[in-house]
Short mmCIF file of C-alpha atoms and ligand atoms in Angstrom, two decimals:
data_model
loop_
_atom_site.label_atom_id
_atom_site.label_comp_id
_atom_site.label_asym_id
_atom_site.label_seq_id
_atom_site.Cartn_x
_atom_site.Cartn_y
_atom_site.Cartn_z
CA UNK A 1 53.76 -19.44 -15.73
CA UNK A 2 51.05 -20.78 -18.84
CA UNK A 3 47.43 -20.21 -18.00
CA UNK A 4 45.09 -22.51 -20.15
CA UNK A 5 42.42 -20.23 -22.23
CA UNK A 6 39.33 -20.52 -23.64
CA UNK A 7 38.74 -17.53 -25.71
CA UNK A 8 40.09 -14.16 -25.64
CA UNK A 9 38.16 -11.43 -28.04
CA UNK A 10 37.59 -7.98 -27.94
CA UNK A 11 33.97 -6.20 -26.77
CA UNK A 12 32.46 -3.59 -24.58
CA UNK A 13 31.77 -4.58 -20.94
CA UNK A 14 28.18 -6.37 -20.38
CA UNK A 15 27.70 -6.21 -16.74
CA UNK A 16 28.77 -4.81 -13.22
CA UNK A 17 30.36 -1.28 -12.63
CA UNK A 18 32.47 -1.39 -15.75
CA UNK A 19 29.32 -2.02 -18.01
CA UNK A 20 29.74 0.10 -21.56
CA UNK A 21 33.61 0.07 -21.70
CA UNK A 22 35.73 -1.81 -24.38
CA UNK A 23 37.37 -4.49 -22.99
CA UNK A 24 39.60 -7.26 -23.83
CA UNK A 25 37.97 -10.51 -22.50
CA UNK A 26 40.20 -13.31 -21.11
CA UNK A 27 38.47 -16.47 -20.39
CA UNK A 28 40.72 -19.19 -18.52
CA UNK A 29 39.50 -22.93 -18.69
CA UNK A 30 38.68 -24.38 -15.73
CA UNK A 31 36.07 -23.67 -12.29
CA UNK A 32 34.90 -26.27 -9.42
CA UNK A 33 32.19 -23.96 -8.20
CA UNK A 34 29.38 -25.73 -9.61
CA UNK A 35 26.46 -23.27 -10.41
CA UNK A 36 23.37 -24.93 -11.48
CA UNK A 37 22.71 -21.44 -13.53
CA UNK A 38 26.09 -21.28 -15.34
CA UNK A 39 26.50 -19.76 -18.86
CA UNK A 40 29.78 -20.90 -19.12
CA UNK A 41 29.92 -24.56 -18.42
CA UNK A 42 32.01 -25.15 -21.06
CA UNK A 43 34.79 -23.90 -18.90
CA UNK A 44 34.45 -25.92 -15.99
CA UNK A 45 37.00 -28.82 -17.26
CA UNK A 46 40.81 -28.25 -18.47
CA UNK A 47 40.71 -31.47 -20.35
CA UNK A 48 43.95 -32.72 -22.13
CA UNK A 49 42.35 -34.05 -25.12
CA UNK A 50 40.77 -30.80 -25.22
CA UNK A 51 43.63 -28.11 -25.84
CA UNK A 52 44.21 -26.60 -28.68
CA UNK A 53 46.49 -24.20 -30.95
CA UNK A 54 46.93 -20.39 -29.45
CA UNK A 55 45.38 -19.02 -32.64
CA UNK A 56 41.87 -21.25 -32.34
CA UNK A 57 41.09 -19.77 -28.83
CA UNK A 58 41.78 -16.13 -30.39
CA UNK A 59 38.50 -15.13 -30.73
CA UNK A 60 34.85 -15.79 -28.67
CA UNK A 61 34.77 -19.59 -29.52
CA UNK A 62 30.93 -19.94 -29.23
CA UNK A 63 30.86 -22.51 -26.08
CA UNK A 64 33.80 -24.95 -26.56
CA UNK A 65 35.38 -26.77 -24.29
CA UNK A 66 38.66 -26.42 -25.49
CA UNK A 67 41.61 -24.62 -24.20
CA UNK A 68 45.25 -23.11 -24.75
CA UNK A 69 48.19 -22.44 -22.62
CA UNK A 70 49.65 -18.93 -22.97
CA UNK A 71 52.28 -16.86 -20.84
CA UNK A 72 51.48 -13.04 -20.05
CA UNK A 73 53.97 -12.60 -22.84
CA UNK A 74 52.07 -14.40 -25.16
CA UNK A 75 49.09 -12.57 -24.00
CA UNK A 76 50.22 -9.41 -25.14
CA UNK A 77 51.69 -10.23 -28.16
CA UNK A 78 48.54 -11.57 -29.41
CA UNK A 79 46.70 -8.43 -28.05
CA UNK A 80 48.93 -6.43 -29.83
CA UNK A 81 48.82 -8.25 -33.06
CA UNK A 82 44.63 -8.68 -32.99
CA UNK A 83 45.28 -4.68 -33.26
CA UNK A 84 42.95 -4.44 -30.59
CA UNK A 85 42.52 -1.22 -28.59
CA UNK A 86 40.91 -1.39 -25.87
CA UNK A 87 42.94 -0.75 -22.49
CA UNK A 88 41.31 -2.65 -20.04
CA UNK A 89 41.61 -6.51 -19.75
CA UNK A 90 38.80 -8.59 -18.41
CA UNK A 91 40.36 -11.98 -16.59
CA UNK A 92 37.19 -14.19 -16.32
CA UNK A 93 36.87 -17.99 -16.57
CA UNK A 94 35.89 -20.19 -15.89
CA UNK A 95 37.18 -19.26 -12.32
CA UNK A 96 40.46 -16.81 -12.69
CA UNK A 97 41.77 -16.71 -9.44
CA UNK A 98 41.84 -20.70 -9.19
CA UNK A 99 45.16 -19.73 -10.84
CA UNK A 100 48.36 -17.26 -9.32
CA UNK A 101 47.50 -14.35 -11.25
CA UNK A 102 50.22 -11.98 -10.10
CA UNK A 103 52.43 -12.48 -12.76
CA UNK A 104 49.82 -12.02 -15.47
CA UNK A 105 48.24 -8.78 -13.94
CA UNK A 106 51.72 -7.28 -13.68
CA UNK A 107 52.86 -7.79 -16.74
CA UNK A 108 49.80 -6.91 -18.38
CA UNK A 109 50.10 -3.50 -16.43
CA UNK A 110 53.54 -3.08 -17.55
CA UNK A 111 52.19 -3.17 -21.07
CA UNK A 112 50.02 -0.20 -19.95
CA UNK A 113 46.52 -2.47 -19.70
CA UNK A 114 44.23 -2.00 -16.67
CA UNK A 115 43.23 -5.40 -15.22
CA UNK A 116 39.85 -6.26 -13.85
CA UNK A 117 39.34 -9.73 -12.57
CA UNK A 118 35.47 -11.43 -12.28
CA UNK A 119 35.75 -14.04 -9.45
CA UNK A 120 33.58 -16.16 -7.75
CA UNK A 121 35.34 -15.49 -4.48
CA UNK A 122 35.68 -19.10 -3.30
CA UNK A 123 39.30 -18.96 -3.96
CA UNK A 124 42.36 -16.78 -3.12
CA UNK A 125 42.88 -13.38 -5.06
CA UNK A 126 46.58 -13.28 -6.25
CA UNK A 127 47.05 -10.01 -8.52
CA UNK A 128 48.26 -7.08 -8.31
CA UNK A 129 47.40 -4.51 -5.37
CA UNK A 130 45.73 -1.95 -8.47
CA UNK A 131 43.57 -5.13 -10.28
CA UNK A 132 40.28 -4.20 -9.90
CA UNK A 133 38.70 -7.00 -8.34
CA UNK A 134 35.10 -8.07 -8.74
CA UNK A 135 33.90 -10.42 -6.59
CA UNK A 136 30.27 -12.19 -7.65
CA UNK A 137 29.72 -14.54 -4.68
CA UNK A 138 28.25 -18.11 -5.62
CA UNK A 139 26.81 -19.02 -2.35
CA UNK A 140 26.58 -23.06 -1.48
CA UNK A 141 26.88 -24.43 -5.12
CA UNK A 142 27.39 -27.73 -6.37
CA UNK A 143 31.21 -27.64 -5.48
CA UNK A 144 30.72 -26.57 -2.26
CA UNK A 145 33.15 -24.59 -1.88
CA UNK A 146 32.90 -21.60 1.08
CA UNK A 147 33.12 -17.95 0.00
CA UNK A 148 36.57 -16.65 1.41
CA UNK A 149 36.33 -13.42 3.32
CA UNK A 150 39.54 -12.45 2.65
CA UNK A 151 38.25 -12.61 -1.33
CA UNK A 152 35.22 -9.83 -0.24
CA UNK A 153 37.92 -7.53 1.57
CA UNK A 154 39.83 -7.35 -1.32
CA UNK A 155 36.92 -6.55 -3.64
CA UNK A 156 36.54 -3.43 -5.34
CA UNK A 157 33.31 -4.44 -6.44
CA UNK A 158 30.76 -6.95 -5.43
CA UNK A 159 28.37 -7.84 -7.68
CA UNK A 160 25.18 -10.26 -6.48
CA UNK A 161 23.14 -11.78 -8.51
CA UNK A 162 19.39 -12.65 -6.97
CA UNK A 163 16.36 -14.02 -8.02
CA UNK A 164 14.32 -13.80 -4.46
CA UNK A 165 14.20 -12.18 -1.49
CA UNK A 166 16.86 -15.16 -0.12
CA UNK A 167 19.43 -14.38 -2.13
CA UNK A 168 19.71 -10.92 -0.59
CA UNK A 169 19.65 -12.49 2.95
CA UNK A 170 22.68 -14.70 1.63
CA UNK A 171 24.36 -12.08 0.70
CA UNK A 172 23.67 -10.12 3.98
CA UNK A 173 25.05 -12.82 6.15
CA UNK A 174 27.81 -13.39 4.27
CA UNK A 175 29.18 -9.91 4.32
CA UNK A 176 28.65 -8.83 8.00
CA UNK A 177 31.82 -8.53 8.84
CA UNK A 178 32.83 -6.71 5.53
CA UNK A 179 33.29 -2.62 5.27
CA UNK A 180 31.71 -2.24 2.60
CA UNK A 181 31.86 1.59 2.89
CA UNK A 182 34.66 1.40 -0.19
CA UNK A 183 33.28 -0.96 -2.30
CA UNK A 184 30.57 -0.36 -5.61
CA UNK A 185 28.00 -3.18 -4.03
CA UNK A 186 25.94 -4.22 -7.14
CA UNK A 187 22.60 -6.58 -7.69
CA UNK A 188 22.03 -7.86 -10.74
CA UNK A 189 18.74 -9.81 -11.75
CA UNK A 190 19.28 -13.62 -12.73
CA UNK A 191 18.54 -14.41 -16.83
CA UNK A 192 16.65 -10.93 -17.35
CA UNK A 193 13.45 -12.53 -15.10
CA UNK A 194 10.89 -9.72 -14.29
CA UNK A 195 10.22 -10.44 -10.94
CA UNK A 196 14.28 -11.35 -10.07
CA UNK A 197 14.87 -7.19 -11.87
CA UNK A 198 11.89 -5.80 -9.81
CA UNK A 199 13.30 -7.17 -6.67
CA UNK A 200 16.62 -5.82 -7.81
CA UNK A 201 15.39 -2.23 -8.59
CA UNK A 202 13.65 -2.12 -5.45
CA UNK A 203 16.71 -3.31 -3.09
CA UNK A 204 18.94 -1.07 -5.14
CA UNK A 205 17.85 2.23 -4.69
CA UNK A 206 16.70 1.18 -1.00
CA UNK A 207 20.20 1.03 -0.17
CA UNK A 208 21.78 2.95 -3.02
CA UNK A 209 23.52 0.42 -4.58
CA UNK A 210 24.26 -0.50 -8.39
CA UNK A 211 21.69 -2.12 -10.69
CA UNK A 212 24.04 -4.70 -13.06
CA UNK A 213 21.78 -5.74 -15.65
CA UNK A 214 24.00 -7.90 -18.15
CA UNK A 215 23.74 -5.30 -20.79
CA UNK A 216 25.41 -7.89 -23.15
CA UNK A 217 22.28 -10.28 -23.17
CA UNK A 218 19.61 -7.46 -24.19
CA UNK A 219 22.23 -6.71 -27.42
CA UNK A 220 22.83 -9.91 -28.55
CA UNK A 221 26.56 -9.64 -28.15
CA UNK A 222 29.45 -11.83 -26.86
S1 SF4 B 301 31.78 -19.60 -10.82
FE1 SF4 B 301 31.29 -18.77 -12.83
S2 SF4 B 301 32.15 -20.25 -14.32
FE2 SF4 B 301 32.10 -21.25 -12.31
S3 SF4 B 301 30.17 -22.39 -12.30
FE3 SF4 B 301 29.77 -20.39 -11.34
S4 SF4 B 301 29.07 -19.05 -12.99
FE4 SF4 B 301 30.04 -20.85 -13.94
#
């Protein structure tokens, strides 16, 4: 199986439970979710006329649209030969798990990497029972395209973003049904706004859950 990538590159972890650790980012090409806030819209399109060489996507490629096909094989050859060193493997996108990722995540543990996925939830998670799944729910975007509750079971993390008091109520709804006894539940303030991190603080330690606070942005690093 080839999954079409838009940059892979080595850094520590900006956001969510993981936040601090080095980490080898994979970004796949390609998401139909449609939010109005993305960072990454670059991704949203696998465009033919837009794919490129392996070793042009081997690095963070500063918001192009392009893309490459690689096998988990390839993956970890180029891993290996980047001489990177980091252990655990962000998949992110774009929107990973619009793709089978079982074979990837596998292989990749084989190798001896951890996998961590960043998902949207509005599509199946295929991967490996130990991927660490983190589910960031986009709630009636563009794409409409409904949250799966079988994508917030399998989370190991889920990590909200909010800006007002309705996004917590979204949330809320949306995971009534869901034990979330076993999962890190995280909130994490939209674009560093005061009043969205306020909120945030507040909720958190109200219900003694996890601030996420995109770590990355207040460094100025990829
Ligand atoms: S799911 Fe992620 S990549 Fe897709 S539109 Fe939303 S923020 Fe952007």
């Amino acid at each position: 199986m080839q999954y079409p990538v838009n940059e892979i590159f080595e850094t520590v972890q900006g956001e969510g439970h993981f936040t601090g650790f080095p980490v080898i980012f994979i970004r796949l090409q390609g998401c139909d979710v449609g939010c109005s806030w993305c960072d990454t819209k670059q991704t949203w399109l696998v465009d033919p006329e837009m794919q490129v060489s392996q070793q042009t996507v081997n690095k963070a490629c500063d918001d192009k649209p392009h893309w490459a096909n690689f096998t988990a094989q390839e993956f970890i050859t180029m891993i290996q030969k980047n001489g990177f060193v980091a252990k655990h493997i962000v998949i992110s996108g774009g929107e990973p798990c619009q793709y089978d990722l079982v074979e990837l995540t596998s292989k990749l543990e084989q190798a001896g990497y951890f996998c961590q996925i960043e998902t949207s939830g509005t599509s199946e998670v295929r991967a490996t029972d130990s991927t660490w799944v983190t589910v960031s729910p986009k709630i009636q975007m563009k794409g409409q395209l409904p949250v799966l509750q079988s994508a917030l079971r399998r989370a190991n993390e889920i990590k909200h973003v909010i800006a007002m008091e309705k996004h917590i109520e979204e949330l809320d709804a949306l995971i009534v049904d869901i034990d979330t006894s076993d999962k890190i539940m995280c909130l994490q303030p939209i674009s560093q706004q005061k009043r969205a991190t306020d909120l945030a603080i507040k909720l958190c330690i109200e219900r003694n859950w996890k601030l996420s606070v995109q770590m990355h942005k207040y460094i100025f690093i990829d």
